[in-house]
PDB file of C-alpha atoms and ligand atoms in Angstrom:
ATOM      1  CA  MET A   1      -0.398  -0.138   0.282  1.00  0.00           C
ATOM      2  CA  VAL A   2       1.243   3.393  -0.931  1.00  0.00           C
ATOM      3  CA  LEU A   3      -1.412   5.710  -0.498  1.00  0.00           C
ATOM      4  CA  LYS A   4      -4.630   5.490   2.329  1.00  0.00           C
ATOM      5  CA  ILE A   5      -7.273   7.521   2.377  1.00  0.00           C
ATOM      6  CA  GLU A   6      -8.835   8.018   6.302  1.00  0.00           C
ATOM      7  CA  GLY A   7     -12.545   9.366   7.118  1.00  0.00           C
ATOM      8  CA  ILE A   8     -12.493  12.142   4.508  1.00  0.00           C
ATOM      9  CA  ALA A   9     -14.386  14.827   3.809  1.00  0.00           C
ATOM     10  CA  LYS A  10     -14.402  17.552   1.889  1.00  0.00           C
ATOM     11  CA  ALA A  11     -17.002  20.402   3.016  1.00  0.00           C
ATOM     12  CA  TYR A  12     -16.853  23.904   0.657  1.00  0.00           C
ATOM     13  CA  GLU A  13     -18.472  27.125   2.168  1.00  0.00           C
ATOM     14  CA  THR A  14     -20.014  28.837  -1.007  1.00  0.00           C
ATOM     15  CA  LYS A  15     -22.134  31.952  -1.028  1.00  0.00           C
ATOM     16  CA  GLN A  16     -25.114  29.799  -1.345  1.00  0.00           C
ATOM     17  CA  GLY A  17     -24.126  27.493   1.281  1.00  0.00           C
ATOM     18  CA  VAL A  18     -22.292  25.025   2.381  1.00  0.00           C
ATOM     19  CA  VAL A  19     -20.716  21.501  -1.155  1.00  0.00           C
ATOM     20  CA  GLN A  20     -20.003  18.690   0.795  1.00  0.00           C
ATOM     21  CA  ALA A  21     -18.134  17.470  -1.852  1.00  0.00           C
ATOM     22  CA  LEU A  22     -16.635  14.059  -0.206  1.00  0.00           C
ATOM     23  CA  LYS A  23     -17.864  12.358   3.174  1.00  0.00           C
ATOM     24  CA  ASP A  24     -16.520   9.473   4.377  1.00  0.00           C
ATOM     25  CA  ILE A  25     -14.315   8.382   1.845  1.00  0.00           C
ATOM     26  CA  ASN A  26     -11.895   5.652   2.913  1.00  0.00           C
ATOM     27  CA  LEU A  27      -8.834   4.175   0.145  1.00  0.00           C
ATOM     28  CA  VAL A  28      -6.272   2.243  -0.237  1.00  0.00           C
ATOM     29  CA  ILE A  29      -3.670   2.515  -3.467  1.00  0.00           C
ATOM     30  CA  ASN A  30      -1.128  -0.404  -3.722  1.00  0.00           C
ATOM     31  CA  LYS A  31       2.463   0.449  -5.569  1.00  0.00           C
ATOM     32  CA  GLY A  32       2.109  -0.255  -8.624  1.00  0.00           C
ATOM     33  CA  GLU A  33      -1.691  -0.424  -9.780  1.00  0.00           C
ATOM     34  CA  ILE A  34      -3.622   1.178 -11.835  1.00  0.00           C
ATOM     35  CA  PHE A  35      -6.440   2.326 -10.070  1.00  0.00           C
ATOM     36  CA  ALA A  36      -9.814   3.892 -11.592  1.00  0.00           C
ATOM     37  CA  LEU A  37     -11.990   6.630  -9.898  1.00  0.00           C
ATOM     38  CA  ILE A  38     -15.372   7.107 -11.910  1.00  0.00           C
ATOM     39  CA  GLY A  39     -18.635   8.810 -10.744  1.00  0.00           C
ATOM     40  CA  GLU A  40     -20.726  11.321 -12.796  1.00  0.00           C
ATOM     41  CA  SER A  41     -19.917  15.135 -12.600  1.00  0.00           C
ATOM     42  CA  GLY A  42     -19.798  16.879  -9.821  1.00  0.00           C
ATOM     43  CA  SER A  43     -19.379  13.271  -7.859  1.00  0.00           C
ATOM     44  CA  GLY A  44     -16.028  14.700  -6.088  1.00  0.00           C
ATOM     45  CA  LYS A  45     -13.039  13.394  -7.883  1.00  0.00           C
ATOM     46  CA  SER A  46     -11.050  16.176  -8.782  1.00  0.00           C
ATOM     47  CA  THR A  47     -11.587  17.128  -4.781  1.00  0.00           C
ATOM     48  CA  MET A  48     -10.361  13.649  -4.217  1.00  0.00           C
ATOM     49  CA  ALA A  49      -7.293  14.374  -6.446  1.00  0.00           C
ATOM     50  CA  GLU A  50      -7.036  17.935  -5.128  1.00  0.00           C
ATOM     51  CA  LEU A  51      -6.891  16.609  -1.492  1.00  0.00           C
ATOM     52  CA  ILE A  52      -4.330  13.861  -2.539  1.00  0.00           C
ATOM     53  CA  THR A  53      -1.841  16.744  -4.241  1.00  0.00           C
ATOM     54  CA  ARG A  54      -2.188  19.558  -1.172  1.00  0.00           C
ATOM     55  CA  LEU A  55      -4.154  21.708  -3.076  1.00  0.00           C
ATOM     56  CA  GLN A  56      -7.162  21.376  -0.778  1.00  0.00           C
ATOM     57  CA  LYS A  57      -7.069  20.412   2.484  1.00  0.00           C
ATOM     58  CA  PRO A  58      -9.821  17.746   3.597  1.00  0.00           C
ATOM     59  CA  SER A  59     -12.413  18.960   6.750  1.00  0.00           C
ATOM     60  CA  ALA A  60     -11.714  15.609   8.214  1.00  0.00           C
ATOM     61  CA  GLY A  61      -9.754  12.477   8.417  1.00  0.00           C
ATOM     62  CA  SER A  62      -6.383  11.349   6.994  1.00  0.00           C
ATOM     63  CA  ILE A  63      -4.211  10.762   4.039  1.00  0.00           C
ATOM     64  CA  TYR A  64      -0.828   8.427   4.362  1.00  0.00           C
ATOM     65  CA  TRP A  65       1.572   8.219   1.991  1.00  0.00           C
ATOM     66  CA  GLU A  66       4.253   5.247   2.464  1.00  0.00           C
ATOM     67  CA  GLU A  67       2.503   5.358   6.165  1.00  0.00           C
ATOM     68  CA  GLN A  68       3.386   9.245   6.381  1.00  0.00           C
ATOM     69  CA  ASN A  69       0.347  11.465   6.977  1.00  0.00           C
ATOM     70  CA  ILE A  70       0.808  14.543   3.613  1.00  0.00           C
ATOM     71  CA  LEU A  71      -0.913  17.299   6.455  1.00  0.00           C
ATOM     72  CA  SER A  72       2.536  16.583   8.111  1.00  0.00           C
ATOM     73  CA  ILE A  73       5.305  16.485   4.835  1.00  0.00           C
ATOM     74  CA  GLY A  74       7.241  20.117   4.129  1.00  0.00           C
ATOM     75  CA  ASN A  75       6.807  22.016   1.311  1.00  0.00           C
ATOM     76  CA  ASN A  76      10.255  21.189   0.115  1.00  0.00           C
ATOM     77  CA  GLY A  77      10.903  19.381  -2.706  1.00  0.00           C
ATOM     78  CA  THR A  78       9.957  16.674  -0.716  1.00  0.00           C
ATOM     79  CA  TYR A  79       6.284  16.213  -1.844  1.00  0.00           C
ATOM     80  CA  ARG A  80       8.241  14.873  -5.362  1.00  0.00           C
ATOM     81  CA  ASP A  81       6.643  11.763  -5.248  1.00  0.00           C
ATOM     82  CA  ILE A  82       2.813  12.273  -6.415  1.00  0.00           C
ATOM     83  CA  GLN A  83       2.170  14.118  -9.481  1.00  0.00           C
ATOM     84  CA  VAL A  84      -0.890  14.953 -11.026  1.00  0.00           C
ATOM     85  CA  VAL A  85      -2.393  16.017 -14.596  1.00  0.00           C
ATOM     86  CA  PHE A  86      -5.864  17.785 -14.525  1.00  0.00           C
ATOM     87  CA  GLN A  87      -8.618  17.364 -17.424  1.00  0.00           C
ATOM     88  CA  ASN A  88      -7.059  21.147 -18.684  1.00  0.00           C
ATOM     89  CA  PRO A  89      -4.073  21.260 -19.498  1.00  0.00           C
ATOM     90  CA  ASP A  90      -4.157  24.835 -18.978  1.00  0.00           C
ATOM     91  CA  ARG A  91      -4.321  24.746 -15.249  1.00  0.00           C
ATOM     92  CA  SER A  92      -0.620  23.383 -15.589  1.00  0.00           C
ATOM     93  CA  LEU A  93       1.248  25.362 -17.904  1.00  0.00           C
ATOM     94  CA  ASN A  94       2.591  29.107 -17.580  1.00  0.00           C
ATOM     95  CA  PRO A  95       1.493  30.739 -21.169  1.00  0.00           C
ATOM     96  CA  LYS A  96       4.725  32.708 -20.730  1.00  0.00           C
ATOM     97  CA  MET A  97       7.360  29.776 -20.433  1.00  0.00           C
ATOM     98  CA  LYS A  98       8.421  27.410 -23.669  1.00  0.00           C
ATOM     99  CA  VAL A  99       8.129  24.156 -24.307  1.00  0.00           C
ATOM    100  CA  GLN A 100      11.862  23.374 -23.257  1.00  0.00           C
ATOM    101  CA  GLN A 101      11.122  25.982 -20.219  1.00  0.00           C
ATOM    102  CA  LEU A 102       7.858  23.886 -19.199  1.00  0.00           C
ATOM    103  CA  VAL A 103       9.302  20.124 -19.150  1.00  0.00           C
ATOM    104  CA  GLU A 104      12.852  21.324 -17.251  1.00  0.00           C
ATOM    105  CA  GLU A 105      10.666  23.502 -15.318  1.00  0.00           C
ATOM    106  CA  PRO A 106      11.050  20.217 -12.529  1.00  0.00           C
ATOM    107  CA  LEU A 107      13.944  18.968 -13.336  1.00  0.00           C
ATOM    108  CA  LEU A 108      15.657  22.579 -11.922  1.00  0.00           C
ATOM    109  CA  ILE A 109      13.736  22.663  -9.148  1.00  0.00           C
ATOM    110  CA  HIS A 110      15.245  19.538  -7.944  1.00  0.00           C
ATOM    111  CA  ARG A 111      18.839  20.436  -9.156  1.00  0.00           C
ATOM    112  CA  VAL A 112      18.950  18.184 -12.368  1.00  0.00           C
ATOM    113  CA  ASN A 113      22.352  20.004 -13.950  1.00  0.00           C
ATOM    114  CA  GLY A 114      22.518  21.350 -17.073  1.00  0.00           C
ATOM    115  CA  GLU A 115      23.050  18.703 -20.120  1.00  0.00           C
ATOM    116  CA  GLU A 116      21.320  15.360 -18.543  1.00  0.00           C
ATOM    117  CA  ARG A 117      18.852  17.972 -18.209  1.00  0.00           C
ATOM    118  CA  LYS A 118      18.413  19.192 -21.949  1.00  0.00           C
ATOM    119  CA  ASN A 119      18.988  15.237 -22.867  1.00  0.00           C
ATOM    120  CA  LYS A 120      16.127  14.294 -20.335  1.00  0.00           C
ATOM    121  CA  VAL A 121      13.337  17.030 -22.208  1.00  0.00           C
ATOM    122  CA  ILE A 122      14.203  15.669 -25.471  1.00  0.00           C
ATOM    123  CA  HIS A 123      14.020  12.131 -23.761  1.00  0.00           C
ATOM    124  CA  LEU A 124      10.355  13.550 -21.805  1.00  0.00           C
ATOM    125  CA  LEU A 125       8.960  14.944 -25.126  1.00  0.00           C
ATOM    126  CA  ASN A 126       9.668  11.115 -27.016  1.00  0.00           C
ATOM    127  CA  MET A 127       8.158   9.926 -24.250  1.00  0.00           C
ATOM    128  CA  VAL A 128       4.285  10.956 -25.059  1.00  0.00           C
ATOM    129  CA  GLY A 129       5.012  10.904 -28.379  1.00  0.00           C
ATOM    130  CA  LEU A 130       6.336  14.661 -29.148  1.00  0.00           C
ATOM    131  CA  SER A 131       9.074  15.158 -31.515  1.00  0.00           C
ATOM    132  CA  GLU A 132      12.252  18.165 -30.493  1.00  0.00           C
ATOM    133  CA  GLN A 133      10.469  20.322 -32.772  1.00  0.00           C
ATOM    134  CA  TYR A 134       7.994  21.026 -30.340  1.00  0.00           C
ATOM    135  CA  ILE A 135      10.825  23.082 -27.450  1.00  0.00           C
ATOM    136  CA  ASP A 136      10.624  26.394 -28.738  1.00  0.00           C
ATOM    137  CA  ARG A 137       6.799  26.498 -28.623  1.00  0.00           C
ATOM    138  CA  PHE A 138       4.772  28.513 -26.239  1.00  0.00           C
ATOM    139  CA  PRO A 139       1.388  26.286 -25.189  1.00  0.00           C
ATOM    140  CA  SER A 140      -0.676  29.145 -27.346  1.00  0.00           C
ATOM    141  CA  GLN A 141       1.277  28.008 -30.368  1.00  0.00           C
ATOM    142  CA  LEU A 142       0.094  23.854 -29.396  1.00  0.00           C
ATOM    143  CA  SER A 143      -3.375  22.197 -29.779  1.00  0.00           C
ATOM    144  CA  GLY A 144      -4.607  20.727 -26.864  1.00  0.00           C
ATOM    145  CA  GLY A 145      -4.207  17.449 -27.031  1.00  0.00           C
ATOM    146  CA  GLN A 146      -0.295  18.358 -27.708  1.00  0.00           C
ATOM    147  CA  LYS A 147      -0.573  20.505 -24.499  1.00  0.00           C
ATOM    148  CA  GLN A 148      -1.868  17.414 -22.281  1.00  0.00           C
ATOM    149  CA  ARG A 149       0.904  15.834 -23.614  1.00  0.00           C
ATOM    150  CA  ILE A 150       3.330  18.459 -22.342  1.00  0.00           C
ATOM    151  CA  ALA A 151       1.542  18.793 -19.016  1.00  0.00           C
ATOM    152  CA  ILE A 152       2.405  14.982 -18.770  1.00  0.00           C
ATOM    153  CA  ALA A 153       6.001  15.088 -19.636  1.00  0.00           C
ATOM    154  CA  ARG A 154       6.237  17.246 -16.914  1.00  0.00           C
ATOM    155  CA  ALA A 155       4.031  15.137 -14.163  1.00  0.00           C
ATOM    156  CA  LEU A 156       6.961  12.261 -15.280  1.00  0.00           C
ATOM    157  CA  ALA A 157      10.012  14.221 -15.324  1.00  0.00           C
ATOM    158  CA  LEU A 158      10.482  13.294 -11.562  1.00  0.00           C
ATOM    159  CA  GLN A 159       9.687   9.575 -12.227  1.00  0.00           C
ATOM    160  CA  PRO A 160       6.601  10.081  -9.576  1.00  0.00           C
ATOM    161  CA  LYS A 161       5.581   7.089  -7.215  1.00  0.00           C
ATOM    162  CA  LEU A 162       2.034   7.875  -7.753  1.00  0.00           C
ATOM    163  CA  LEU A 163       0.297   9.562 -10.724  1.00  0.00           C
ATOM    164  CA  ILE A 164      -3.352  10.967 -10.417  1.00  0.00           C
ATOM    165  CA  ALA A 165      -4.384  11.337 -14.352  1.00  0.00           C
ATOM    166  CA  ASP A 166      -7.655  13.390 -13.658  1.00  0.00           C
ATOM    167  CA  GLU A 167      -9.975  12.890 -17.325  1.00  0.00           C
ATOM    168  CA  ILE A 168      -5.940  13.584 -18.904  1.00  0.00           C
ATOM    169  CA  THR A 169      -7.133  11.770 -22.130  1.00  0.00           C
ATOM    170  CA  SER A 170     -10.537  13.496 -23.427  1.00  0.00           C
ATOM    171  CA  ALA A 171      -8.975  15.904 -25.168  1.00  0.00           C
ATOM    172  CA  LEU A 172      -7.152  13.332 -27.005  1.00  0.00           C
ATOM    173  CA  ASP A 173      -7.843  11.464 -30.084  1.00  0.00           C
ATOM    174  CA  PRO A 174      -8.205   7.946 -30.129  1.00  0.00           C
ATOM    175  CA  ILE A 175      -4.581   6.870 -31.308  1.00  0.00           C
ATOM    176  CA  THR A 176      -2.875   9.842 -29.148  1.00  0.00           C
ATOM    177  CA  GLU A 177      -4.999   7.925 -26.024  1.00  0.00           C
ATOM    178  CA  ARG A 178      -3.769   4.840 -26.815  1.00  0.00           C
ATOM    179  CA  GLN A 179      -0.014   5.974 -26.864  1.00  0.00           C
ATOM    180  CA  ILE A 180      -0.352   7.681 -23.376  1.00  0.00           C
ATOM    181  CA  LEU A 181      -2.197   5.273 -21.869  1.00  0.00           C
ATOM    182  CA  ASN A 182       0.243   2.039 -22.581  1.00  0.00           C
ATOM    183  CA  LEU A 183       3.043   4.314 -22.121  1.00  0.00           C
ATOM    184  CA  LEU A 184       1.357   4.779 -18.428  1.00  0.00           C
ATOM    185  CA  LEU A 185       0.755   0.679 -18.628  1.00  0.00           C
ATOM    186  CA  GLU A 186       4.865   1.014 -19.077  1.00  0.00           C
ATOM    187  CA  LEU A 187       5.534   2.854 -16.424  1.00  0.00           C
ATOM    188  CA  LYS A 188       3.229   0.786 -14.525  1.00  0.00           C
ATOM    189  CA  GLU A 189       5.130  -2.629 -15.528  1.00  0.00           C
ATOM    190  CA  LYS A 190       8.600  -0.780 -15.231  1.00  0.00           C
ATOM    191  CA  HIS A 191       9.162   1.242 -12.687  1.00  0.00           C
ATOM    192  CA  GLN A 192       5.916   0.105 -10.236  1.00  0.00           C
ATOM    193  CA  MET A 193       4.195   3.652 -11.010  1.00  0.00           C
ATOM    194  CA  SER A 194       0.970   3.659  -9.077  1.00  0.00           C
ATOM    195  CA  ILE A 195      -1.863   5.451 -11.046  1.00  0.00           C
ATOM    196  CA  LEU A 196      -4.798   7.304  -9.587  1.00  0.00           C
ATOM    197  CA  PHE A 197      -6.812   7.262 -12.746  1.00  0.00           C
ATOM    198  CA  ILE A 198      -9.903   9.209 -12.976  1.00  0.00           C
ATOM    199  CA  THR A 199     -11.904   8.982 -16.318  1.00  0.00           C
ATOM    200  CA  HIS A 200     -15.558   8.842 -17.450  1.00  0.00           C
ATOM    201  CA  ASN A 201     -15.018   6.536 -20.344  1.00  0.00           C
ATOM    202  CA  LEU A 202     -15.780   3.111 -18.699  1.00  0.00           C
ATOM    203  CA  ASP A 203     -15.052   1.573 -22.110  1.00  0.00           C
ATOM    204  CA  ILE A 204     -11.270   1.768 -21.738  1.00  0.00           C
ATOM    205  CA  LEU A 205     -10.702   0.714 -18.144  1.00  0.00           C
ATOM    206  CA  ALA A 206     -11.432  -3.323 -18.619  1.00  0.00           C
ATOM    207  CA  SER A 207      -7.849  -3.901 -20.859  1.00  0.00           C
ATOM    208  CA  PHE A 208      -6.561  -1.041 -18.640  1.00  0.00           C
ATOM    209  CA  ALA A 209      -7.019  -0.795 -14.916  1.00  0.00           C
ATOM    210  CA  ASP A 210      -6.289  -3.043 -11.944  1.00  0.00           C
ATOM    211  CA  ARG A 211      -8.992  -1.663  -8.960  1.00  0.00           C
ATOM    212  CA  PHE A 212     -12.068   1.054  -9.224  1.00  0.00           C
ATOM    213  CA  ALA A 213     -13.791   3.045  -7.084  1.00  0.00           C
ATOM    214  CA  VAL A 214     -17.565   4.594  -7.835  1.00  0.00           C
ATOM    215  CA  LEU A 215     -18.186   8.011  -6.185  1.00  0.00           C
ATOM    216  CA  GLN A 216     -22.005   9.025  -6.175  1.00  0.00           C
ATOM    217  CA  ARG A 217     -22.700  12.903  -4.330  1.00  0.00           C
ATOM    218  CA  GLY A 218     -19.507  12.547  -2.585  1.00  0.00           C
ATOM    219  CA  GLN A 219     -19.753   8.753  -1.394  1.00  0.00           C
ATOM    220  CA  LEU A 220     -17.680   5.950  -2.464  1.00  0.00           C
ATOM    221  CA  VAL A 221     -20.182   3.112  -3.717  1.00  0.00           C
ATOM    222  CA  GLU A 222     -18.748   0.435  -4.641  1.00  0.00           C
ATOM    223  CA  THR A 223     -14.904  -0.527  -5.028  1.00  0.00           C
ATOM    224  CA  GLY A 224     -13.255  -3.850  -6.416  1.00  0.00           C
ATOM    225  CA  ALA A 225     -11.274  -5.679  -9.021  1.00  0.00           C
ATOM    226  CA  ILE A 226     -11.625  -3.906 -12.457  1.00  0.00           C
ATOM    227  CA  SER A 227     -13.556  -7.080 -13.597  1.00  0.00           C
ATOM    228  CA  GLN A 228     -16.017  -7.274 -10.757  1.00  0.00           C
ATOM    229  CA  LEU A 229     -17.318  -3.658 -12.484  1.00  0.00           C
ATOM    230  CA  PHE A 230     -17.799  -4.975 -16.051  1.00  0.00           C
ATOM    231  CA  HIS A 231     -18.914  -8.610 -14.554  1.00  0.00           C
ATOM    232  CA  GLN A 232     -20.542  -8.840 -11.484  1.00  0.00           C
ATOM    233  CA  PRO A 233     -21.396  -4.607 -10.606  1.00  0.00           C
ATOM    234  CA  LYS A 234     -23.018  -4.950  -7.102  1.00  0.00           C
ATOM    235  CA  ALA A 235     -23.739  -0.952  -6.471  1.00  0.00           C
ATOM    236  CA  LEU A 236     -27.238  -0.488  -8.648  1.00  0.00           C
ATOM    237  CA  TYR A 237     -25.650   3.172  -9.344  1.00  0.00           C
ATOM    238  CA  THR A 238     -22.364   1.603 -10.828  1.00  0.00           C
ATOM    239  CA  LYS A 239     -24.361  -0.360 -13.668  1.00  0.00           C
ATOM    240  CA  LYS A 240     -26.140   2.934 -13.950  1.00  0.00           C
ATOM    241  CA  LEU A 241     -22.942   3.616 -15.050  1.00  0.00           C
ATOM    242  CA  LEU A 242     -21.933   0.818 -17.139  1.00  0.00           C
ATOM    243  CA  ASP A 243     -25.736   1.386 -19.212  1.00  0.00           C
ATOM    244  CA  ALA A 244     -25.221   4.908 -19.809  1.00  0.00           C
ATOM    245  CA  SER A 245     -21.735   4.524 -20.791  1.00  0.00           C
ATOM    246  CA  LEU A 246     -20.414   1.485 -22.515  1.00  0.00           C
ATOM    247  CA  ILE A 247     -20.599   0.586 -25.732  1.00  0.00           C
ATOM    248  CA  LYS A 248     -23.973  -0.858 -27.290  1.00  0.00           C
ATOM    249  CA  HIS A 249     -23.393  -3.260 -29.911  1.00  0.00           C
ATOM    250  CA  PRO A 250     -23.400  -6.820 -27.534  1.00  0.00           C
ATOM    251  CA  ILE A 251     -20.875  -8.227 -30.128  1.00  0.00           C
ATOM    252  CA  LEU A 252     -18.333  -5.284 -29.102  1.00  0.00           C
ATOM    253  CA  ARG A 253     -19.026  -5.888 -25.869  1.00  0.00           C
ATOM    254  CA  GLU A 254     -17.821  -9.350 -25.906  1.00  0.00           C
ATOM    255  CA  LYS A 255     -14.975  -9.192 -27.612  1.00  0.00           C
ATOM    256  CA  ARG A 256     -13.706  -6.446 -25.211  1.00  0.00           C
ATOM    257  CA  GLY A 257     -14.653  -8.834 -22.524  1.00  0.00           C
ATOM    258  CA  LEU A 258     -17.700  -6.464 -21.193  1.00  0.00           C
ATOM    259  CA  ARG A 259     -20.508  -7.602 -19.762  1.00  0.00           C
ATOM    260  CA  ILE A 260     -23.410  -9.028 -21.500  1.00  0.00           C
ATOM    261  CA  THR A 261     -26.778  -8.009 -19.919  1.00  0.00           C
ATOM    262  CA  THR A 262     -29.904  -9.291 -21.638  1.00  0.00           C
ATOM    263  CA  LYS A 263     -31.311 -13.401 -23.148  1.00  0.00           C
ATOM    264  CA  LYS A 264     -31.521 -11.197 -26.493  1.00  0.00           C
ATOM    265  CA  GLU A 265     -27.837  -9.878 -26.430  1.00  0.00           C
ATOM    266  CA  LYS A 266     -26.539 -13.657 -24.635  1.00  0.00           C
ATOM    267  CA  GLN A 267     -28.179 -14.662 -28.588  1.00  0.00           C
ATOM    268  CA  GLU A 268     -27.558 -12.032 -30.862  1.00  0.00           C
ATOM    269  CA  VAL A 269     -23.367 -13.031 -29.900  1.00  0.00           C
ATOM    270  CA  ASN A 270     -24.057 -16.294 -30.340  1.00  0.00           C
ATOM    271  CA  ILE A 271     -25.162 -15.754 -33.660  1.00  0.00           C
ATOM    272  CA  GLY A 272     -22.278 -13.826 -34.363  1.00  0.00           C
TER     273      GLY A 272
HETATM  274  N1  LIG B 301     -13.598  25.241  -4.821  1.00  0.00           N
HETATM  275  C1  LIG B 301     -14.461  25.203  -5.163  1.00  0.00           C
HETATM  276  N2  LIG B 301     -15.687  25.907  -4.479  1.00  0.00           N
HETATM  277  C2  LIG B 301     -16.915  25.448  -4.068  1.00  0.00           C
HETATM  278  N3  LIG B 301     -17.159  23.852  -4.665  1.00  0.00           N
HETATM  279  C3  LIG B 301     -16.473  23.521  -5.401  1.00  0.00           C
HETATM  280  C4  LIG B 301     -15.164  23.646  -5.796  1.00  0.00           C
HETATM  281  N4  LIG B 301     -14.761  22.781  -6.637  1.00  0.00           N
HETATM  282  C5  LIG B 301     -15.717  21.835  -6.701  1.00  0.00           C
HETATM  283  N5  LIG B 301     -17.080  21.998  -5.751  1.00  0.00           N
HETATM  284  C6  LIG B 301     -18.079  21.717  -5.339  1.00  0.00           C
HETATM  285  O1  LIG B 301     -17.726  20.108  -5.099  1.00  0.00           O
HETATM  286  C7  LIG B 301     -18.226  18.982  -6.457  1.00  0.00           C
HETATM  287  C8  LIG B 301     -17.522  18.337  -6.696  1.00  0.00           C
HETATM  288  O2  LIG B 301     -16.340  18.944  -7.296  1.00  0.00           O
HETATM  289  P1  LIG B 301     -16.021  18.040  -8.257  1.00  0.00           P
HETATM  290  O3  LIG B 301     -14.600  18.954  -9.256  1.00  0.00           O
HETATM  291  O4  LIG B 301     -14.653  17.180  -7.277  1.00  0.00           O
HETATM  292  O5  LIG B 301     -16.867  16.652  -9.299  1.00  0.00           O
HETATM  293  P2  LIG B 301     -16.480  15.620 -10.628  1.00  0.00           P
HETATM  294  O6  LIG B 301     -16.528  14.768  -9.987  1.00  0.00           O
HETATM  295  O7  LIG B 301     -14.599  16.111 -10.781  1.00  0.00           O
HETATM  296  O8  LIG B 301     -16.791  16.543 -11.596  1.00  0.00           O
HETATM  297  P3  LIG B 301     -16.383  16.299 -13.383  1.00  0.00           P
HETATM  298  O9  LIG B 301     -16.836  14.774 -13.677  1.00  0.00           O
HETATM  299  O10 LIG B 301     -17.128  17.349 -13.421  1.00  0.00           O
HETATM  300  O11 LIG B 301     -14.489  16.961 -13.470  1.00  0.00           O
HETATM  301  C9  LIG B 301     -19.008  19.916  -6.787  1.00  0.00           C
HETATM  302  O12 LIG B 301     -20.467  19.961  -6.480  1.00  0.00           O
HETATM  303  C10 LIG B 301     -18.525  20.692  -7.104  1.00  0.00           C
HETATM  304  O13 LIG B 301     -19.339  22.126  -7.809  1.00  0.00           O
HETATM  305 MG1  LIG B 302     -13.280  16.897 -11.878  1.00  0.00          MG
END
């Protein structure tokens, strides 16, 4: 276990009153696993990412990273083990910095030296499928998908032990998306990196994630192995999520190892 979340709650104070974004969350993420966090818009997924990365403080509960309470870890570079990429790359990219500086910045902060740094930047760009030619561009001169890949390269620069990926592939075309998912799988296999993968796209999870958790209005309604999600979902809400988002054609679903629900679907697959 690398990350342990115990009794976490988060309430936001707004002019309209208190928004209870998370309630009594208990969760563990193991070393080298891909943990999928799913749930509809507003269910509290990004709030969870913000609490783990200390962008927000919980209203109650504790978060432990390698058995240390994260609220007691200092700010002086010790928190490099956990990195996050958000859905909107503009949130993490300074528009006044060129790609070279953007990818280099975390290395500079952690004092990786000059020549090594330049090579590392190029290596990181290649990892996310971008060539050296982008090095002198500003974020405004890149497409949404390219910006997202720069944000991923930046997060990977320090070889984090936990990467939190909050809807990171929604701006990518299917080929680039597959490339990024393969990269994450490789980092998991080679470096035992853990990934908290927040997504709406359940379809990609069957062959990608190890375990999952479902959030509904700030509460955890189900956790389990990814096969449970597709074959034996327990909570009614999980079933609803699956039905609302999965590929409709039963033959395609069968091919992807997904759930077949009705008798008619079973017959259709047998015929196909
Ligand atoms: N800074 C904030 N101040 C007040 N309320 C907030 C704040 N951030 C989030 N919320 C509220 O908390 C709840 C959870 O929001 P959150 O962004 O965590 O949801 P989400 O699951 O990430 O949704 P999405 O899938 O749309 O990204 C929502 O009701 C949201 O309006
Ligand atoms: Mg969100």
